[in-house]
PDB file of C-alpha atoms and ligand atoms in Angstrom:
ATOM      1  CA  MET A  23      -2.336 -60.185  94.989  1.00 51.00           C
ATOM      2  CA  ASN A  24      -4.043 -57.433  92.694  1.00 75.00           C
ATOM      3  CA  ARG A  25      -6.808 -55.539  93.309  1.00 88.00           C
ATOM      4  CA  GLY A  26      -9.501 -56.859  90.712  1.00 96.00           C
ATOM      5  CA  PHE A  27     -11.874 -54.792  88.641  1.00 97.00           C
ATOM      6  CA  PHE A  28     -15.527 -53.945  89.095  1.00 98.00           C
ATOM      7  CA  ILE A  29     -17.673 -53.000  86.090  1.00 98.00           C
ATOM      8  CA  THR A  30     -21.418 -52.345  85.841  1.00 98.00           C
ATOM      9  CA  PHE A  31     -23.736 -52.283  83.093  1.00 98.00           C
ATOM     10  CA  GLU A  32     -26.845 -50.110  83.235  1.00 98.00           C
ATOM     11  CA  GLY A  33     -29.531 -49.069  81.059  1.00 97.00           C
ATOM     12  CA  GLY A  34     -33.220 -49.305  80.201  1.00 96.00           C
ATOM     13  CA  GLU A  35     -35.470 -52.610  79.824  1.00 95.00           C
ATOM     14  CA  GLY A  36     -34.235 -54.248  76.684  1.00 94.00           C
ATOM     15  CA  ALA A  37     -31.094 -53.000  76.030  1.00 96.00           C
ATOM     16  CA  GLY A  38     -29.446 -56.584  76.038  1.00 95.00           C
ATOM     17  CA  LYS A  39     -27.227 -55.987  78.920  1.00 97.00           C
ATOM     18  CA  SER A  40     -27.557 -59.948  79.987  1.00 96.00           C
ATOM     19  CA  THR A  41     -26.576 -61.298  76.713  1.00 96.00           C
ATOM     20  CA  GLN A  42     -23.444 -58.632  76.497  1.00 98.00           C
ATOM     21  CA  ILE A  43     -22.531 -59.180  79.705  1.00 98.00           C
ATOM     22  CA  ALA A  44     -22.402 -63.400  79.168  1.00 98.00           C
ATOM     23  CA  ARG A  45     -20.370 -62.549  75.908  1.00 98.00           C
ATOM     24  CA  LEU A  46     -17.633 -60.448  77.464  1.00 98.00           C
ATOM     25  CA  ALA A  47     -17.289 -62.974  80.255  1.00 98.00           C
ATOM     26  CA  THR A  48     -16.609 -65.389  77.672  1.00 98.00           C
ATOM     27  CA  LEU A  49     -13.901 -63.207  75.936  1.00 97.00           C
ATOM     28  CA  LEU A  50     -11.993 -62.181  78.998  1.00 97.00           C
ATOM     29  CA  ARG A  51     -11.957 -65.818  80.191  1.00 97.00           C
ATOM     30  CA  GLY A  52     -10.722 -66.705  77.080  1.00 96.00           C
ATOM     31  CA  ARG A  53      -7.825 -64.278  77.900  1.00 93.00           C
ATOM     32  CA  GLY A  54      -7.285 -65.978  81.250  1.00 95.00           C
ATOM     33  CA  LEU A  55      -9.094 -63.513  83.612  1.00 95.00           C
ATOM     34  CA  ASP A  56     -10.727 -64.529  86.584  1.00 97.00           C
ATOM     35  CA  VAL A  57     -14.534 -63.186  85.950  1.00 98.00           C
ATOM     36  CA  LEU A  58     -17.394 -63.284  88.360  1.00 98.00           C
ATOM     37  CA  VAL A  59     -20.841 -62.489  86.818  1.00 98.00           C
ATOM     38  CA  THR A  60     -23.590 -61.025  88.714  1.00 98.00           C
ATOM     39  CA  ARG A  61     -26.723 -58.843  89.143  1.00 98.00           C
ATOM     40  CA  GLU A  62     -29.009 -56.899  91.056  1.00 98.00           C
ATOM     41  CA  PRO A  63     -31.568 -56.869  92.568  1.00 98.00           C
ATOM     42  CA  GLY A  64     -30.103 -60.047  93.873  1.00 98.00           C
ATOM     43  CA  GLY A  65     -26.386 -61.332  93.622  1.00 98.00           C
ATOM     44  CA  SER A  66     -26.526 -63.055  97.465  1.00 98.00           C
ATOM     45  CA  PRO A  67     -29.012 -64.781  98.950  1.00 98.00           C
ATOM     46  CA  GLY A  68     -29.996 -62.038 101.434  1.00 97.00           C
ATOM     47  CA  ALA A  69     -30.450 -59.870  98.446  1.00 98.00           C
ATOM     48  CA  GLU A  70     -32.179 -62.353  96.037  1.00 98.00           C
ATOM     49  CA  ALA A  71     -34.980 -62.346  99.066  1.00 97.00           C
ATOM     50  CA  VAL A  72     -35.442 -58.821  98.742  1.00 98.00           C
ATOM     51  CA  ARG A  73     -35.358 -58.867  94.847  1.00 97.00           C
ATOM     52  CA  HIS A  74     -38.687 -60.821  94.645  1.00 95.00           C
ATOM     53  CA  VAL A  75     -40.465 -58.634  97.053  1.00 97.00           C
ATOM     54  CA  LEU A  76     -39.312 -55.601  94.822  1.00 97.00           C
ATOM     55  CA  LEU A  77     -39.673 -57.046  91.267  1.00 96.00           C
ATOM     56  CA  SER A  78     -43.440 -58.556  92.293  1.00 95.00           C
ATOM     57  CA  GLY A  79     -44.475 -55.290  93.181  1.00 95.00           C
ATOM     58  CA  ALA A  80     -45.231 -56.416  96.747  1.00 97.00           C
ATOM     59  CA  ALA A  81     -43.652 -52.993  97.829  1.00 97.00           C
ATOM     60  CA  GLU A  82     -45.312 -50.516  95.189  1.00 96.00           C
ATOM     61  CA  PRO A  83     -47.724 -49.784  97.635  1.00 97.00           C
ATOM     62  CA  PHE A  84     -45.570 -48.169 100.081  1.00 97.00           C
ATOM     63  CA  GLY A  85     -44.069 -46.024  97.806  1.00 96.00           C
ATOM     64  CA  PRO A  86     -40.719 -45.361  96.176  1.00 97.00           C
ATOM     65  CA  LYS A  87     -39.125 -44.356  99.256  1.00 97.00           C
ATOM     66  CA  MET A  88     -40.001 -47.698 100.554  1.00 98.00           C
ATOM     67  CA  GLU A  89     -38.788 -49.346  97.301  1.00 98.00           C
ATOM     68  CA  ALA A  90     -35.183 -47.254  97.485  1.00 98.00           C
ATOM     69  CA  ILE A  91     -34.377 -48.371 100.751  1.00 98.00           C
ATOM     70  CA  LEU A  92     -34.962 -52.125 100.137  1.00 98.00           C
ATOM     71  CA  PHE A  93     -32.956 -51.823  96.690  1.00 98.00           C
ATOM     72  CA  ALA A  94     -30.049 -50.227  98.822  1.00 98.00           C
ATOM     73  CA  ALA A  95     -30.619 -52.912 101.536  1.00 98.00           C
ATOM     74  CA  ALA A  96     -30.065 -55.753  99.114  1.00 98.00           C
ATOM     75  CA  ARG A  97     -27.229 -54.016  97.300  1.00 98.00           C
ATOM     76  CA  SER A  98     -25.535 -53.929 100.705  1.00 98.00           C
ATOM     77  CA  ASP A  99     -25.469 -57.090 101.465  1.00 98.00           C
ATOM     78  CA  HIS A 100     -24.242 -57.842  97.465  1.00 98.00           C
ATOM     79  CA  VAL A 101     -21.347 -55.253  97.972  1.00 98.00           C
ATOM     80  CA  GLU A 102     -20.129 -57.121 101.351  1.00 98.00           C
ATOM     81  CA  GLN A 103     -20.833 -60.711 100.654  1.00 98.00           C
ATOM     82  CA  LEU A 104     -20.135 -61.044  97.303  1.00 98.00           C
ATOM     83  CA  ILE A 105     -18.737 -57.842  95.226  1.00 98.00           C
ATOM     84  CA  ARG A 106     -15.962 -56.662  97.558  1.00 98.00           C
ATOM     85  CA  PRO A 107     -14.578 -60.259  98.601  1.00 98.00           C
ATOM     86  CA  ALA A 108     -14.340 -61.150  94.510  1.00 98.00           C
ATOM     87  CA  VAL A 109     -12.384 -57.462  93.666  1.00 98.00           C
ATOM     88  CA  SER A 110     -10.123 -57.816  96.788  1.00 97.00           C
ATOM     89  CA  GLU A 111      -9.210 -61.779  95.646  1.00 97.00           C
ATOM     90  CA  GLY A 112      -8.506 -60.191  92.419  1.00 96.00           C
ATOM     91  CA  LYS A 113     -11.491 -61.161  89.909  1.00 98.00           C
ATOM     92  CA  ILE A 114     -12.956 -59.160  87.347  1.00 98.00           C
ATOM     93  CA  VAL A 115     -16.537 -58.707  88.603  1.00 98.00           C
ATOM     94  CA  LEU A 116     -19.616 -58.109  85.669  1.00 98.00           C
ATOM     95  CA  CYS A 117     -22.563 -56.660  87.256  1.00 98.00           C
ATOM     96  CA  ASP A 118     -25.755 -56.514  85.607  1.00 98.00           C
ATOM     97  CA  ARG A 119     -27.261 -53.011  86.920  1.00 98.00           C
ATOM     98  CA  PHE A 120     -26.209 -51.351  90.383  1.00 98.00           C
ATOM     99  CA  LEU A 121     -26.393 -47.877  91.817  1.00 98.00           C
ATOM    100  CA  ASP A 122     -27.189 -46.137  88.816  1.00 98.00           C
ATOM    101  CA  SER A 123     -30.397 -47.897  88.328  1.00 98.00           C
ATOM    102  CA  SER A 124     -31.490 -46.746  91.630  1.00 98.00           C
ATOM    103  CA  ARG A 125     -30.101 -43.065  90.811  1.00 98.00           C
ATOM    104  CA  VAL A 126     -32.490 -43.423  87.845  1.00 98.00           C
ATOM    105  CA  TYR A 127     -35.569 -45.627  88.458  1.00 98.00           C
ATOM    106  CA  GLN A 128     -36.020 -44.502  92.123  1.00 98.00           C
ATOM    107  CA  GLY A 129     -34.103 -40.930  92.370  1.00 98.00           C
ATOM    108  CA  VAL A 130     -35.464 -39.415  89.070  1.00 98.00           C
ATOM    109  CA  THR A 131     -38.610 -41.157  88.191  1.00 97.00           C
ATOM    110  CA  GLY A 132     -39.425 -41.898  91.715  1.00 97.00           C
ATOM    111  CA  ASP A 133     -38.544 -38.405  92.404  1.00 96.00           C
ATOM    112  CA  ILE A 134     -36.713 -38.833  95.740  1.00 98.00           C
ATOM    113  CA  ASP A 135     -34.956 -36.111  97.316  1.00 96.00           C
ATOM    114  CA  PRO A 136     -31.330 -36.422  95.566  1.00 95.00           C
ATOM    115  CA  ALA A 137     -29.839 -35.442  99.109  1.00 97.00           C
ATOM    116  CA  PHE A 138     -31.812 -38.668 100.558  1.00 98.00           C
ATOM    117  CA  MET A 139     -30.502 -40.826  97.647  1.00 98.00           C
ATOM    118  CA  ALA A 140     -27.156 -39.752  97.755  1.00 98.00           C
ATOM    119  CA  GLU A 141     -26.981 -40.776 101.254  1.00 98.00           C
ATOM    120  CA  LEU A 142     -28.655 -44.255 100.897  1.00 98.00           C
ATOM    121  CA  GLU A 143     -25.788 -44.843  97.925  1.00 98.00           C
ATOM    122  CA  ALA A 144     -23.100 -44.176 100.497  1.00 98.00           C
ATOM    123  CA  VAL A 145     -24.443 -46.353 102.762  1.00 98.00           C
ATOM    124  CA  ALA A 146     -24.990 -49.231 100.152  1.00 98.00           C
ATOM    125  CA  ILE A 147     -22.064 -49.367  98.442  1.00 98.00           C
ATOM    126  CA  ASN A 148     -19.653 -48.356 101.541  1.00 98.00           C
ATOM    127  CA  GLY A 149     -16.780 -47.109  98.951  1.00 98.00           C
ATOM    128  CA  MET A 150     -17.491 -49.841  96.583  1.00 98.00           C
ATOM    129  CA  MET A 151     -17.754 -47.509  93.092  1.00 98.00           C
ATOM    130  CA  PRO A 152     -17.493 -49.440  89.896  1.00 98.00           C
ATOM    131  CA  ASP A 153     -14.348 -48.744  88.098  1.00 97.00           C
ATOM    132  CA  LEU A 154     -16.025 -48.691  85.005  1.00 98.00           C
ATOM    133  CA  THR A 155     -20.005 -48.346  84.056  1.00 98.00           C
ATOM    134  CA  LEU A 156     -21.067 -49.240  80.477  1.00 98.00           C
ATOM    135  CA  ILE A 157     -24.434 -47.602  79.864  1.00 98.00           C
ATOM    136  CA  LEU A 158     -26.654 -49.404  76.944  1.00 98.00           C
ATOM    137  CA  ASP A 159     -28.371 -46.984  75.213  1.00 98.00           C
ATOM    138  CA  LEU A 160     -31.418 -47.736  73.138  1.00 98.00           C
ATOM    139  CA  ASP A 161     -34.709 -46.114  71.953  1.00 98.00           C
ATOM    140  CA  PRO A 162     -37.099 -47.282  75.087  1.00 97.00           C
ATOM    141  CA  ALA A 163     -40.163 -48.168  72.459  1.00 97.00           C
ATOM    142  CA  GLU A 164     -37.370 -50.718  70.777  1.00 97.00           C
ATOM    143  CA  GLY A 165     -36.347 -51.784  74.086  1.00 97.00           C
ATOM    144  CA  LEU A 166     -39.636 -52.699  75.573  1.00 95.00           C
ATOM    145  CA  ARG A 167     -40.629 -54.413  72.446  1.00 95.00           C
ATOM    146  CA  ARG A 168     -37.443 -56.783  73.030  1.00 95.00           C
ATOM    147  CA  ALA A 169     -38.486 -57.052  76.556  1.00 94.00           C
ATOM    148  CA  THR A 170     -41.994 -58.083  75.396  1.00 93.00           C
ATOM    149  CA  ALA A 171     -40.659 -60.475  72.583  1.00 93.00           C
ATOM    150  CA  ARG A 172     -38.083 -61.909  75.499  1.00 92.00           C
ATOM    151  CA  ARG A 173     -40.700 -62.535  78.037  1.00 90.00           C
ATOM    152  CA  GLY A 174     -43.046 -64.480  75.419  1.00 91.00           C
ATOM    153  CA  ALA A 175     -46.531 -65.182  77.324  1.00 88.00           C
ATOM    154  CA  GLY A 176     -45.000 -63.902  80.864  1.00 91.00           C
ATOM    155  CA  ALA A 177     -46.421 -60.865  82.856  1.00 91.00           C
ATOM    156  CA  ALA A 178     -44.096 -57.727  82.858  1.00 90.00           C
ATOM    157  CA  ASP A 179     -42.271 -56.762  85.936  1.00 92.00           C
ATOM    158  CA  ARG A 180     -43.161 -53.870  88.405  1.00 94.00           C
ATOM    159  CA  PHE A 181     -41.119 -51.514  86.379  1.00 93.00           C
ATOM    160  CA  GLU A 182     -41.297 -52.856  82.889  1.00 92.00           C
ATOM    161  CA  LYS A 183     -45.068 -52.024  82.805  1.00 93.00           C
ATOM    162  CA  GLU A 184     -44.556 -48.686  83.403  1.00 94.00           C
ATOM    163  CA  THR A 185     -45.168 -45.827  80.380  1.00 94.00           C
ATOM    164  CA  LEU A 186     -43.261 -45.334  77.583  1.00 95.00           C
ATOM    165  CA  ALA A 187     -42.679 -41.482  78.873  1.00 96.00           C
ATOM    166  CA  ILE A 188     -41.163 -42.674  82.204  1.00 97.00           C
ATOM    167  CA  HIS A 189     -39.091 -45.002  80.166  1.00 97.00           C
ATOM    168  CA  GLN A 190     -37.668 -42.358  78.215  1.00 98.00           C
ATOM    169  CA  ARG A 191     -37.031 -39.813  81.260  1.00 98.00           C
ATOM    170  CA  ARG A 192     -34.983 -42.963  82.413  1.00 98.00           C
ATOM    171  CA  ARG A 193     -32.759 -43.204  79.347  1.00 98.00           C
ATOM    172  CA  ASP A 194     -32.126 -39.435  79.517  1.00 98.00           C
ATOM    173  CA  ALA A 195     -31.055 -39.690  83.169  1.00 98.00           C
ATOM    174  CA  PHE A 196     -28.734 -42.340  82.395  1.00 98.00           C
ATOM    175  CA  LEU A 197     -27.365 -40.220  79.788  1.00 98.00           C
ATOM    176  CA  ALA A 198     -26.957 -37.335  82.087  1.00 98.00           C
ATOM    177  CA  ILE A 199     -25.184 -39.344  84.402  1.00 98.00           C
ATOM    178  CA  ALA A 200     -22.617 -40.515  81.474  1.00 98.00           C
ATOM    179  CA  ASP A 201     -22.048 -36.497  80.895  1.00 98.00           C
ATOM    180  CA  ALA A 202     -21.672 -35.856  84.591  1.00 98.00           C
ATOM    181  CA  GLU A 203     -19.099 -38.797  85.261  1.00 98.00           C
ATOM    182  CA  PRO A 204     -17.404 -39.462  82.006  1.00 97.00           C
ATOM    183  CA  LYS A 205     -14.255 -40.948  83.640  1.00 95.00           C
ATOM    184  CA  ARG A 206     -16.354 -43.763  84.998  1.00 97.00           C
ATOM    185  CA  CYS A 207     -19.015 -44.436  82.556  1.00 98.00           C
ATOM    186  CA  ALA A 208     -19.279 -44.959  78.717  1.00 98.00           C
ATOM    187  CA  VAL A 209     -22.014 -45.289  76.598  1.00 98.00           C
ATOM    188  CA  ILE A 210     -22.460 -47.870  74.090  1.00 98.00           C
ATOM    189  CA  ASP A 211     -24.970 -47.853  71.156  1.00 98.00           C
ATOM    190  CA  ALA A 212     -27.321 -50.805  71.787  1.00 98.00           C
ATOM    191  CA  ALA A 213     -29.195 -50.553  68.631  1.00 97.00           C
ATOM    192  CA  ALA A 214     -26.416 -51.391  66.784  1.00 96.00           C
ATOM    193  CA  ALA A 215     -26.291 -55.408  65.870  1.00 96.00           C
ATOM    194  CA  PRO A 216     -25.244 -57.732  68.867  1.00 95.00           C
ATOM    195  CA  GLN A 217     -21.785 -58.276  67.269  1.00 97.00           C
ATOM    196  CA  GLU A 218     -21.245 -55.006  66.976  1.00 98.00           C
ATOM    197  CA  VAL A 219     -22.214 -53.726  70.613  1.00 98.00           C
ATOM    198  CA  GLU A 220     -20.041 -56.619  71.771  1.00 98.00           C
ATOM    199  CA  LYS A 221     -17.346 -55.025  70.008  1.00 98.00           C
ATOM    200  CA  ALA A 222     -17.718 -51.899  71.380  1.00 98.00           C
ATOM    201  CA  VAL A 223     -18.001 -53.063  74.732  1.00 98.00           C
ATOM    202  CA  ALA A 224     -14.962 -55.083  74.490  1.00 98.00           C
ATOM    203  CA  ALA A 225     -12.920 -51.894  73.450  1.00 98.00           C
ATOM    204  CA  ALA A 226     -14.360 -49.878  76.411  1.00 98.00           C
ATOM    205  CA  VAL A 227     -13.295 -52.544  78.623  1.00 97.00           C
ATOM    206  CA  VAL A 228     -10.010 -53.384  77.157  1.00 95.00           C
ATOM    207  CA  THR A 229      -9.180 -49.785  77.198  1.00 94.00           C
ATOM    208  CA  ALA A 230     -10.164 -49.437  80.925  1.00 95.00           C
ATOM    209  CA  LEU A 231      -8.013 -52.316  82.008  1.00 93.00           C
ATOM    210  CA  ASP A 232      -5.483 -51.536  79.745  1.00 89.00           C
ATOM    211  CA  ARG A 233      -5.377 -48.570  82.104  1.00 87.00           C
ATOM    212  CA  THR A 234      -5.106 -50.156  85.209  1.00 83.00           C
ATOM    213  CA  ARG A 235      -2.558 -52.913  83.627  1.00 67.00           C
ATOM    214  CA  GLN A 236      -4.986 -56.070  84.178  1.00 57.00           C
ATOM    215  CA  LEU A 237      -3.945 -57.432  80.985  1.00 55.00           C
ATOM    216  CA  ALA A 238      -0.496 -58.806  80.259  1.00 53.00           C
ATOM    217  CA  PRO A 239       1.515 -56.630  77.692  1.00 50.00           C
ATOM    218  CA  ASP A 240       2.852 -59.529  75.714  1.00 50.00           C
ATOM    219  CA  GLY A 241      -0.002 -60.147  73.378  1.00 42.00           C
ATOM    220  CA  THR A 242      -2.564 -61.893  75.528  1.00 51.00           C
ATOM    221  CA  ARG A 243      -4.911 -58.893  73.952  1.00 43.00           C
ATOM    222  CA  SER A 244      -5.543 -59.046  70.144  1.00 37.00           C
TER     223      SER A 244
HETATM  224  P1  TYD B 318     -34.578 -57.783  85.884  1.00 57.74           P
HETATM  225  O1  TYD B 318     -35.719 -58.608  85.730  1.00 57.74           O
HETATM  226  O2  TYD B 318     -33.392 -58.199  86.617  1.00 57.74           O
HETATM  227  O3  TYD B 318     -34.346 -57.084  84.220  1.00 57.74           O
HETATM  228  P2  TYD B 318     -33.365 -56.138  83.802  1.00 57.74           P
HETATM  229  O4  TYD B 318     -32.137 -55.488  84.218  1.00 57.74           O
HETATM  230  O5  TYD B 318     -32.960 -57.019  82.429  1.00 57.74           O
HETATM  231  O6  TYD B 318     -34.312 -55.046  83.364  1.00 57.74           O
HETATM  232  O7  TYD B 318     -35.191 -56.325  86.502  1.00 57.74           O
HETATM  233  C1  TYD B 318     -34.789 -55.462  87.269  1.00 57.74           C
HETATM  234  C2  TYD B 318     -35.693 -54.309  87.539  1.00 57.74           C
HETATM  235  O8  TYD B 318     -35.602 -53.719  88.389  1.00 57.74           O
HETATM  236  C3  TYD B 318     -35.678 -53.500  86.330  1.00 57.74           C
HETATM  237  O9  TYD B 318     -36.826 -52.886  85.699  1.00 57.74           O
HETATM  238  C4  TYD B 318     -35.013 -52.183  86.893  1.00 57.74           C
HETATM  239  C5  TYD B 318     -35.726 -52.140  88.475  1.00 57.74           C
HETATM  240  N1  TYD B 318     -34.360 -51.684  89.317  1.00 57.74           N
HETATM  241  C6  TYD B 318     -34.458 -50.956  89.939  1.00 57.74           C
HETATM  242  O10 TYD B 318     -35.405 -49.928  89.882  1.00 57.74           O
HETATM  243  N2  TYD B 318     -33.296 -50.324  90.816  1.00 57.74           N
HETATM  244  C7  TYD B 318     -32.303 -50.715  91.182  1.00 57.74           C
HETATM  245  O11 TYD B 318     -31.651 -50.021  92.080  1.00 57.74           O
HETATM  246  C8  TYD B 318     -32.312 -51.905  90.324  1.00 57.74           C
HETATM  247  C9  TYD B 318     -30.572 -52.524  90.632  1.00 57.74           C
HETATM  248  C10 TYD B 318     -33.383 -52.378  89.445  1.00 57.74           C
END
């Protein structure tokens, strides 16, 4: 059986990742592909248990290193329980946030030693590097505005509530990753209308899948 394909979506708050993942899943399923949608922190029962600790802010008083280790623990469980088995079965896995969120949120804006972060990442992913990472890029002021509108009366989570300056550093850090790893990463302009973003996402994915011959060459891609 063919190995599947592992795609991660990254970016700041309110960039529209979940909307775009849902649209891409519909598109790919329409072409007969077996798609699994998941997210971080979470995606497996063990990781979902850790998600609440992280997003409620319960771990915040213990510092960014504690949070980084918890994100890594959740990721390891998610990889071994869900992602790796699905990719081995030939599925296309679409994951809302993955290792780049840790590099950016904990590593860069948590000021954690890069060597420590690299070791933690290696343990967490255990070789399961994404085949493609789409970075949805948006001015953080607009992203936070969208996230607030989406949330309605609910409270901002542990990370959303941080200052605009911190979210700006995160945007720069995601773009720096894309610059450093152009083979794995594609930057998508998330300020465009949702249909335009959808087209750009689809184009990047079809190109990457074609490269690995996931799509049949007989017109199943239009
Ligand atoms: P979530 O509610 O899933 O929403 P969204 O992805 O739409 O922002 O929030 C996840 C939060 O956790 C988000 O603020 C980013 C943060 N995060 C990290 O700090 N490090 C990580 O490794 C991951 C996966 C997420």
